[in-house]
Short mmCIF file of C-alpha atoms in Angstrom, two decimals:
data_model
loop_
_atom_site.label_atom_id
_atom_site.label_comp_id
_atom_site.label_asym_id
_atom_site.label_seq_id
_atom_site.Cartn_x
_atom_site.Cartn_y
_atom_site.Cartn_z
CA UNK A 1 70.05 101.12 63.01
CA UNK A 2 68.39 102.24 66.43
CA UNK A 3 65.63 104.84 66.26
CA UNK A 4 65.25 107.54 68.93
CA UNK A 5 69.07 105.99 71.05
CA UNK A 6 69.84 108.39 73.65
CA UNK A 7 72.93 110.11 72.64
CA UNK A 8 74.45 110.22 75.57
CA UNK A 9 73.95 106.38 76.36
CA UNK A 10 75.13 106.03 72.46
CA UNK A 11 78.55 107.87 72.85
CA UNK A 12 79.29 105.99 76.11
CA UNK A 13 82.20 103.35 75.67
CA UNK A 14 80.88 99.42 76.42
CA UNK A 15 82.04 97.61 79.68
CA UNK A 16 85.73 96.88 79.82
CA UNK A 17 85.33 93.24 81.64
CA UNK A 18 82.72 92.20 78.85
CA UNK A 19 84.82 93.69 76.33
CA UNK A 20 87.83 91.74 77.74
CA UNK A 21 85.85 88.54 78.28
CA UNK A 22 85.12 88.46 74.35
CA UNK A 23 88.72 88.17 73.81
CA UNK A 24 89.50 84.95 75.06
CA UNK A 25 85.49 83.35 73.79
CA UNK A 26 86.23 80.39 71.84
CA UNK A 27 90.05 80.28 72.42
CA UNK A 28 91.88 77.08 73.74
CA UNK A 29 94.34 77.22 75.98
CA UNK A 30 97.08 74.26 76.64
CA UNK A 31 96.83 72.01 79.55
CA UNK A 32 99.96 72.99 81.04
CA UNK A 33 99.91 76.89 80.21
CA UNK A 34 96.39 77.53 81.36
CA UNK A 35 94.82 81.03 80.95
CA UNK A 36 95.68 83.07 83.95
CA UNK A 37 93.19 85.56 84.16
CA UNK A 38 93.95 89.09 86.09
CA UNK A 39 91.17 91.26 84.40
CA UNK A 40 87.81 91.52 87.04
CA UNK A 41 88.42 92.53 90.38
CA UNK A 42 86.32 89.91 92.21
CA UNK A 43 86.56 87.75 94.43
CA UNK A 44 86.86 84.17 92.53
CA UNK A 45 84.58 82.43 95.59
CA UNK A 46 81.95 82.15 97.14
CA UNK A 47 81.73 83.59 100.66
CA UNK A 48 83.13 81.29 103.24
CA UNK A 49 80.94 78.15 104.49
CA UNK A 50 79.92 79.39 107.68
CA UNK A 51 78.30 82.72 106.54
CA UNK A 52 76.37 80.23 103.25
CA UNK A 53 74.74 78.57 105.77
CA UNK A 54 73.79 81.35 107.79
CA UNK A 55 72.39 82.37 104.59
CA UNK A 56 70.50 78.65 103.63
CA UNK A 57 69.18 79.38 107.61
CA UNK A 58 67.56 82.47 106.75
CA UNK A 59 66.24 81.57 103.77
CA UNK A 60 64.59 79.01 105.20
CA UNK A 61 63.10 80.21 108.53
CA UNK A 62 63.24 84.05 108.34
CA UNK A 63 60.24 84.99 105.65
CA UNK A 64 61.22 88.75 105.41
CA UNK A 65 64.63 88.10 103.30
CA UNK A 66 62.00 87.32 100.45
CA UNK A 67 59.61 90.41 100.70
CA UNK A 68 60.50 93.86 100.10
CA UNK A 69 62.59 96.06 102.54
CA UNK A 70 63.07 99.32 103.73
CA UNK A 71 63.99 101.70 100.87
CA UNK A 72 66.93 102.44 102.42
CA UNK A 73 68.18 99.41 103.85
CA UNK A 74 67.79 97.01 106.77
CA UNK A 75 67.49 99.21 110.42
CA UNK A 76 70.06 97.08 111.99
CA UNK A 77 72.95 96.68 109.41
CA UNK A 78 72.25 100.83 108.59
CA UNK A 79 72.81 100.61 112.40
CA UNK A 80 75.90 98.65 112.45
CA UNK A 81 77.79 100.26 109.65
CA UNK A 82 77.06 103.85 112.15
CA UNK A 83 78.58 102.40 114.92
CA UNK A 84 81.41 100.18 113.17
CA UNK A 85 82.30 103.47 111.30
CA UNK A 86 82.36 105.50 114.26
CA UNK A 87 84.54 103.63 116.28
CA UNK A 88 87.03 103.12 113.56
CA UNK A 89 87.30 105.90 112.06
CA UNK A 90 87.34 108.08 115.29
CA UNK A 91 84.49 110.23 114.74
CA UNK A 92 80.50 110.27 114.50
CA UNK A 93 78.22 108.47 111.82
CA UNK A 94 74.51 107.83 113.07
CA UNK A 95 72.38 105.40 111.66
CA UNK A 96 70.32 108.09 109.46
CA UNK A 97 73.50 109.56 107.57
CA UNK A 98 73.61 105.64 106.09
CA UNK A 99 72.13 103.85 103.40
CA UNK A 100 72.15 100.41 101.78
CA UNK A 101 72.22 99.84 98.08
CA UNK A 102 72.14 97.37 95.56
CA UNK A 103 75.84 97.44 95.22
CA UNK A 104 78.98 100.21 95.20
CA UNK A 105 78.09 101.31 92.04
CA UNK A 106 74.44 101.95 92.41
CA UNK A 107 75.65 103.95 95.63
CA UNK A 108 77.60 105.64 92.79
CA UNK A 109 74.70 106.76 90.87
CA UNK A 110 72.09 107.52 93.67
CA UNK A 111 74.37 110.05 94.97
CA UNK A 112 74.97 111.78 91.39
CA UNK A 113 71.61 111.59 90.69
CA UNK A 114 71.58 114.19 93.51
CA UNK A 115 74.11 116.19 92.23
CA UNK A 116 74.44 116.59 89.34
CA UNK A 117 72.61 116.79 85.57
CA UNK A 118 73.41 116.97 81.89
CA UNK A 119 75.62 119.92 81.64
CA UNK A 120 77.50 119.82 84.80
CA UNK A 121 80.67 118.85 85.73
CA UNK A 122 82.58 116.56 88.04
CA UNK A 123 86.55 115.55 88.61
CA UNK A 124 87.69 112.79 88.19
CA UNK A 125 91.48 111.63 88.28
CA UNK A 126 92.78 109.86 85.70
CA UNK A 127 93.28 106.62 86.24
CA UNK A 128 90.02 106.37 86.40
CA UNK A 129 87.55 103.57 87.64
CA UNK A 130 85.68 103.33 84.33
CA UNK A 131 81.76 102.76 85.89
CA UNK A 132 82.16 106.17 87.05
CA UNK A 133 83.18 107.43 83.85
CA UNK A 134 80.34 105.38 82.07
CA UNK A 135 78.06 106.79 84.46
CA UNK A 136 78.78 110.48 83.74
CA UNK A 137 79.35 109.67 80.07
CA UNK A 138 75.38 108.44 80.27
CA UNK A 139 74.00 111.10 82.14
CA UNK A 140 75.80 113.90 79.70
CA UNK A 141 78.32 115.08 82.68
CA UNK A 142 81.60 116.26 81.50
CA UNK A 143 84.17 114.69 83.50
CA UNK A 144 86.88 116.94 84.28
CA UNK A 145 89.67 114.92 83.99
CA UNK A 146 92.82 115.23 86.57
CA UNK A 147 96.28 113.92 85.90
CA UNK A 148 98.05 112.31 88.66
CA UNK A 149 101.39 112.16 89.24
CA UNK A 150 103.94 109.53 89.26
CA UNK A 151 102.83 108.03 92.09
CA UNK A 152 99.22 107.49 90.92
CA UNK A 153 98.32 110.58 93.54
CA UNK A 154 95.37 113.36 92.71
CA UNK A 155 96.81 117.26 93.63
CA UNK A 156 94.25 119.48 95.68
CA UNK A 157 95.74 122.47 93.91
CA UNK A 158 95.59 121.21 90.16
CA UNK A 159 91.75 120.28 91.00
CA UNK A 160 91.01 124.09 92.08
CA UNK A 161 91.79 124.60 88.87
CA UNK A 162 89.08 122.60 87.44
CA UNK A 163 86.33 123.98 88.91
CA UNK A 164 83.76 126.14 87.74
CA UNK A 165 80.42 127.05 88.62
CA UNK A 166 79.26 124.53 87.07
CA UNK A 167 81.29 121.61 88.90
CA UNK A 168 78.98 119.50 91.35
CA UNK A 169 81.99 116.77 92.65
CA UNK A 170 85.13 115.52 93.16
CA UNK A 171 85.23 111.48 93.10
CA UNK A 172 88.67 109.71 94.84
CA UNK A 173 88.71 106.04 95.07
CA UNK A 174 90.94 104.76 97.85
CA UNK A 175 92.66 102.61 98.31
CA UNK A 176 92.58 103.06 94.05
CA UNK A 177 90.94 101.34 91.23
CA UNK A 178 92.67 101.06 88.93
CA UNK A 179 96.21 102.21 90.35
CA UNK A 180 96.16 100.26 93.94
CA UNK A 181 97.80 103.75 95.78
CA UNK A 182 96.12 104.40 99.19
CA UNK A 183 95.86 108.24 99.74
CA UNK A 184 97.53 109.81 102.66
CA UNK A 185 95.24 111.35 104.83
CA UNK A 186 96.45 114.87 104.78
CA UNK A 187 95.29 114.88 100.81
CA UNK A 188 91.96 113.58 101.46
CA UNK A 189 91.43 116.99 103.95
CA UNK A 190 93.21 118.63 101.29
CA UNK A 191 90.54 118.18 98.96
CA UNK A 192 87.87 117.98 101.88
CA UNK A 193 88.76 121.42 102.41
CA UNK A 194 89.00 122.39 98.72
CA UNK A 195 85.49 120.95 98.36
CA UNK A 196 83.64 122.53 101.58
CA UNK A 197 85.33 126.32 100.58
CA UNK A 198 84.00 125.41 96.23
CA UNK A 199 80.28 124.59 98.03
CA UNK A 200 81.07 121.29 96.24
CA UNK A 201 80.29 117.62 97.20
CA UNK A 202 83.72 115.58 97.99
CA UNK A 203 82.76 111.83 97.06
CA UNK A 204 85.21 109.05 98.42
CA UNK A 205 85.05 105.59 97.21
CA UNK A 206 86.02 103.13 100.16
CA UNK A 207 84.85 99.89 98.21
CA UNK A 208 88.89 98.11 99.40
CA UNK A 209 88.69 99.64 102.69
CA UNK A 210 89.20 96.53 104.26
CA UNK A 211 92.38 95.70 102.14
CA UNK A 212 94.23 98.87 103.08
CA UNK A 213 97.93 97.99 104.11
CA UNK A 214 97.97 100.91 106.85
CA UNK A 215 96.82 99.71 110.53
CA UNK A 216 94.08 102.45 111.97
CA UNK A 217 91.81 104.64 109.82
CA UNK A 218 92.92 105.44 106.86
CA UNK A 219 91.70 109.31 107.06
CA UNK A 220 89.98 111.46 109.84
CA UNK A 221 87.43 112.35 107.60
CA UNK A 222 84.51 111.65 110.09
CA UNK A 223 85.87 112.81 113.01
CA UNK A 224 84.74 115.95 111.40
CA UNK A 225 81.74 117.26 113.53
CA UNK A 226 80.32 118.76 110.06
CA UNK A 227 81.29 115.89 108.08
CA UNK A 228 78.12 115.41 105.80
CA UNK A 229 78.07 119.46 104.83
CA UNK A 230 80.72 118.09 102.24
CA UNK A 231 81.73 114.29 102.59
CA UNK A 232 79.93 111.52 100.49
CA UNK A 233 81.36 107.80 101.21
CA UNK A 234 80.49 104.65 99.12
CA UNK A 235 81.19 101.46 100.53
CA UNK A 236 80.42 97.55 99.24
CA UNK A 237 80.41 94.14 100.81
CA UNK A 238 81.23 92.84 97.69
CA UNK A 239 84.82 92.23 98.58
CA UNK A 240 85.04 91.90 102.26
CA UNK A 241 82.72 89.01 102.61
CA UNK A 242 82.49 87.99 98.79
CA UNK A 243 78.85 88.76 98.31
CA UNK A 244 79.37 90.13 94.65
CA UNK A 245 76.57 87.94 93.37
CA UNK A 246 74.32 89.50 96.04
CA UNK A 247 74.85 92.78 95.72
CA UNK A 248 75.23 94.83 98.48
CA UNK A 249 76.82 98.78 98.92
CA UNK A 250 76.60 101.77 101.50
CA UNK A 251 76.39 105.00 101.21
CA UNK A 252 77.25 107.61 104.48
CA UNK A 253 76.08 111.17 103.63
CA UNK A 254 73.73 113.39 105.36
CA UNK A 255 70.37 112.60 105.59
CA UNK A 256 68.60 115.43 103.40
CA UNK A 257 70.78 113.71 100.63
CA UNK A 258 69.38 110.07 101.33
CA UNK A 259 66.02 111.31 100.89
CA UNK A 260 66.55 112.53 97.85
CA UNK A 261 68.53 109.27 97.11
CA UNK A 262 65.54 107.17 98.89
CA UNK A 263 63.34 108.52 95.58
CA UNK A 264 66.06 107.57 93.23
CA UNK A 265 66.46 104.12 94.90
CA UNK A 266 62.96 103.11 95.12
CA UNK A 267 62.09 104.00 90.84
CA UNK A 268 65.27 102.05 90.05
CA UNK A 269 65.44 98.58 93.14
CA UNK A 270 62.62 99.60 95.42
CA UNK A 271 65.10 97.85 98.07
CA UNK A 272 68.34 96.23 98.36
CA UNK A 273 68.58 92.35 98.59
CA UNK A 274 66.94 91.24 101.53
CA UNK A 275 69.16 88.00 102.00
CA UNK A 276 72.46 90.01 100.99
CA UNK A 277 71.70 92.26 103.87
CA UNK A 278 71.38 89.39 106.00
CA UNK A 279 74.70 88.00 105.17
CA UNK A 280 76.28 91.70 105.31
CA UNK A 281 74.96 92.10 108.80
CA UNK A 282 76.10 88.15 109.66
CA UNK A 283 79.41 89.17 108.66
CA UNK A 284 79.85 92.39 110.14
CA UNK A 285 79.16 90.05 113.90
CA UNK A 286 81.04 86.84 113.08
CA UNK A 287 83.73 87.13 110.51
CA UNK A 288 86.06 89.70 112.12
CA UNK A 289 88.90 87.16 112.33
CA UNK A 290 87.95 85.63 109.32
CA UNK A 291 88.57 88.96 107.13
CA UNK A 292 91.27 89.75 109.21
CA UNK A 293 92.80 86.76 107.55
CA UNK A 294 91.48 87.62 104.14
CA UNK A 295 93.65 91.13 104.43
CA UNK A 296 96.48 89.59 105.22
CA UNK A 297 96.71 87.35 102.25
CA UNK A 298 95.40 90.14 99.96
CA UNK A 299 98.54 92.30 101.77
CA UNK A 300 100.63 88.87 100.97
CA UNK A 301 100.06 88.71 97.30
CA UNK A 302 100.41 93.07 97.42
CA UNK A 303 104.30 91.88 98.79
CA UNK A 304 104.79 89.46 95.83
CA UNK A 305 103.71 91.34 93.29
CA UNK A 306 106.19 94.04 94.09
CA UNK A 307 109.09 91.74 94.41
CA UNK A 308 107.80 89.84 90.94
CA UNK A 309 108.31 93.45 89.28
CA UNK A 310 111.49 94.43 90.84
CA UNK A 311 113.08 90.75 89.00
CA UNK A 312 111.54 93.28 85.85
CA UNK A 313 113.69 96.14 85.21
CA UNK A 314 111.80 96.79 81.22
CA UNK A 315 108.52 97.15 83.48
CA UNK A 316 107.49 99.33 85.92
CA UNK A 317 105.49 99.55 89.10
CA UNK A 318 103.02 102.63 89.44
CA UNK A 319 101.28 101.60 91.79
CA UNK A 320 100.28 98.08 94.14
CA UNK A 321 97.53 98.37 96.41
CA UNK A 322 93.90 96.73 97.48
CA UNK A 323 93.43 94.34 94.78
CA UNK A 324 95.50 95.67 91.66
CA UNK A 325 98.92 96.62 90.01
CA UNK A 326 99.23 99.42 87.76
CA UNK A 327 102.34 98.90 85.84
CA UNK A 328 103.78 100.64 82.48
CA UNK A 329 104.56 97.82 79.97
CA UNK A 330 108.02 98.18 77.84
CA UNK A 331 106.37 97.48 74.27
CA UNK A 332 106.18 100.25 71.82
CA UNK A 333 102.04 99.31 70.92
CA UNK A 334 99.71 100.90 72.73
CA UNK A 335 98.24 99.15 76.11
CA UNK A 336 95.15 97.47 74.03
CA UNK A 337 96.94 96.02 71.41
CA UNK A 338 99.47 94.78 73.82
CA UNK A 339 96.42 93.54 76.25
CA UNK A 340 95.40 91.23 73.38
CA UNK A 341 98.75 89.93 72.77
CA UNK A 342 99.28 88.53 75.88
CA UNK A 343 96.08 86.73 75.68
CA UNK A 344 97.83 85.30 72.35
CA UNK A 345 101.33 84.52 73.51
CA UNK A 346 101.03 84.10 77.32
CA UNK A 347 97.56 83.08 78.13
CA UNK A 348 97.26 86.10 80.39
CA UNK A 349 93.89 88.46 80.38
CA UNK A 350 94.69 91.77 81.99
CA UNK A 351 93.21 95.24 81.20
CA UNK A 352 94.71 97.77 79.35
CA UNK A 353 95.41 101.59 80.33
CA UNK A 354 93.05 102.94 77.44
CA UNK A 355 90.24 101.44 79.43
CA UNK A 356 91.09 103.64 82.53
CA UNK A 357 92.04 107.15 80.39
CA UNK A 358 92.17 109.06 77.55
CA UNK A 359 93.85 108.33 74.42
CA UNK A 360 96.34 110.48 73.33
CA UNK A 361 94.57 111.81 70.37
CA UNK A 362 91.53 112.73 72.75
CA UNK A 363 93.49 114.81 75.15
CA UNK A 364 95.55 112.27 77.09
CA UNK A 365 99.15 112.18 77.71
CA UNK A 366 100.16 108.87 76.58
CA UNK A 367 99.82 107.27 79.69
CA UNK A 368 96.78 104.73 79.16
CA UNK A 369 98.41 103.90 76.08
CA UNK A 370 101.42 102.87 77.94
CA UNK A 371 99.98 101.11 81.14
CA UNK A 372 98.02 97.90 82.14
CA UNK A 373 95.71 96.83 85.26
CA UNK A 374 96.67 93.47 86.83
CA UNK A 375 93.42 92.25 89.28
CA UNK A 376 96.24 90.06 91.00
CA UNK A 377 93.78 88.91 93.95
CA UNK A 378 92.36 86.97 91.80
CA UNK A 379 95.82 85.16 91.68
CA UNK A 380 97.26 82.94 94.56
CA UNK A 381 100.56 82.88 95.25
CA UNK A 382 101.55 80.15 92.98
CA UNK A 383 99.41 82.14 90.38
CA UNK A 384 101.47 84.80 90.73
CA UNK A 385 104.70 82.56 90.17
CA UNK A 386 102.94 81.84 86.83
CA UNK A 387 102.77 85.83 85.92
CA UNK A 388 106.19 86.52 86.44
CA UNK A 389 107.64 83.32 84.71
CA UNK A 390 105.42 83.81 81.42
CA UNK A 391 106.11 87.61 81.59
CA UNK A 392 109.74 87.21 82.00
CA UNK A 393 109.54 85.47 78.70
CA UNK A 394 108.56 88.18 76.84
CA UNK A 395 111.20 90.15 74.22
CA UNK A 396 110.34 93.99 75.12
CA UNK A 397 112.05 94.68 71.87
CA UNK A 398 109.23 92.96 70.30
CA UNK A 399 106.26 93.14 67.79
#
């Protein structure tokens, strides 16, 4: 047994993906009924050739990728990201309301550290993404959970009703992970507006911005003149330009915040990677067409996943967006044990709803027991073929 194990770190669950990866360690899968997997929501390669060797380039001839940085991020891709952002979303985002981090989620956790400590409270909706749930879970902040409804969609009103004085955030993730739905703008200044009148910080995860199915901005969040009084966003390169092995995020707040985030930063990274930055800011100048293209096959295998699951009438479709399908399953286990099964059966590895919300017997409503995340980009179309023929199989009426 551990000695002196920080409760809070103790009591938090383990990561889902490892969890899920241990499932299929040491298991053989036939040559013509390969393991499909749908669990991590990654890109499977590497970023495309042109941007590599931009990247061999620098490492060769520019000596600052391999020496510390800015605490804050590189001046010109802090600079981009201001004026990218302000032309599309229609508003104003200066180069000092931005910061670069070592990743989405460390953007996650620089900007509680600000907020929030052991004994507050923040909202979350349920489905939730489950590194912000570890996070809080670590750091001893209750999460104050919020149903959604049928469409996967968080209610201003039903979050008033969580707040107290002791409430420091509300966290949205669009477009969602885990449920793929892409919030209307109207309910992101719904709960803009709940957050400004609660003196309360209104943090918006934007990490699948750039797999959105709507043309335009998504919200008009920054075309608020007093935007960073309340908003927080979180962005990562991770998925735009593949750099998930590089690790590279953004956070857009106001700049009081990021200098309290600058101290959290520097006693955790010191500074972001040097040569992801690079790439990040290479990509932001060249690869316009290039992700234009990867949207619209992310937005192609969105349209086949929702025609695979109306051929299903036992399952059903929550929600399809950015990289992921929330469906209900027809079985009557719960979502884990059914997770495992298909691993057994069908050689497919998806995640189950009891990694995304509570069980039933700790408050929840039955839905994670009934529901399961499909990461379908990492599926190509012909991959997806392969879901729908090996779930088709299936007896619902099943053990």
């Amino acid at each position: 047994m551990l000695r002196n194990l920080n409760p809070y770190l103790a009591a938090t669950s383990g990561p889902p993906v490892m969890e899920a990866r241990r499932w299929i360690e040491g298991a053989t899968f036939p040559e013509d009924r390969p393991l499909l997997n749908l669990s991590q929501a990654a890109p499977a390669d590497p970023p495309p050739e042109p941007m590599r060797r931009a990247m061999a380039e620098l490492v060769m001839a520019d000596p600052s990728v391999h020496l510390y940085g800015a605490v804050l991020g590189l001046p010109e891709l802090r600079a981009r990201i201001a004026g990218d952002w302000s032309r599309g979303y229609g508003g104003t985002v200066r180069p000092d309301q931005v910061a670069i981090t070592s990743g989405c989620n460390q953007a996650f956790t620089a900007v509680l550290a600000t907020l929030a400590r052991a004994g507050d409270n923040v909202v979350l909706p349920v489905p939730w993404y489950f590194n912000h749930k570890m996070w809080l879970d670590m750091g001893g902040i209750d999460a104050r959970l919020l149903e959604t409804d049928p469409d996967l969609l968080p209610d201003p009103e039903r979050a008033a009703a969580l707040i107290d004085d002791r409430t420091r955030a509300i966290v949205l993730v669009t477009p969602n992970n885990p449920g793929g739905a892409e919030y209307p703008a109207e309910t992101l200044d719904a709960f803009r507006d709940l957050a400004r009148a609660r003196g309360i910080a209104l943090i918006v995860d934007e990490t699948y911005r750039d797999f959105d199915a709507r043309e335009g901005a998504p919200h008009g969040l920054f075309a608020d003149p007093d935007w960073d009084d309340t908003l927080i966003q979180l962005y990562s390169f991770s998925k735009a330009y593949r750099l998930t092995g590089h690790r590279v995020g953004a956070v857009c707040a106001a700049p009081a915040r990021l200098t309290e985030v600058e101290k959290w930063l520097d006693t955790v990274a010191i500074c972001p990677n040097g040569l992801g930055q690079r790439a990040a800011l290479w990509g932001m100048e060249n690869l316009g067409d290039w992700l234009a293209g990867e949207r619209a096959e992310i937005l192609a295998r969105r349209a086949a996943m929702e025609a695979g699951f109306d051929t299903l009438p036992d399952w059903r479709l929550m929600g399809c967006g950015a990289y992921f399908a929330y469906v209900a399953h027809p079985f009557a286990d719960a979502s884990d044990r059914v997770a495992r099964r298909l691993v057994e059966t069908s050689a497919l590895l998806t995640l189950p709803g009891t990694m995304f919300g509570p069980r039933r017997e700790a408050g929840g409503t039955g839905r994670a027991e009934a529901t399961l995340r499909i990461a379908f980009a990492n599926a190509d179309r012909a991959g997806i073929a392969t879901l729908f023929a090996r779930l088709a199989e299936l007896d619902p009426t099943g053990p």
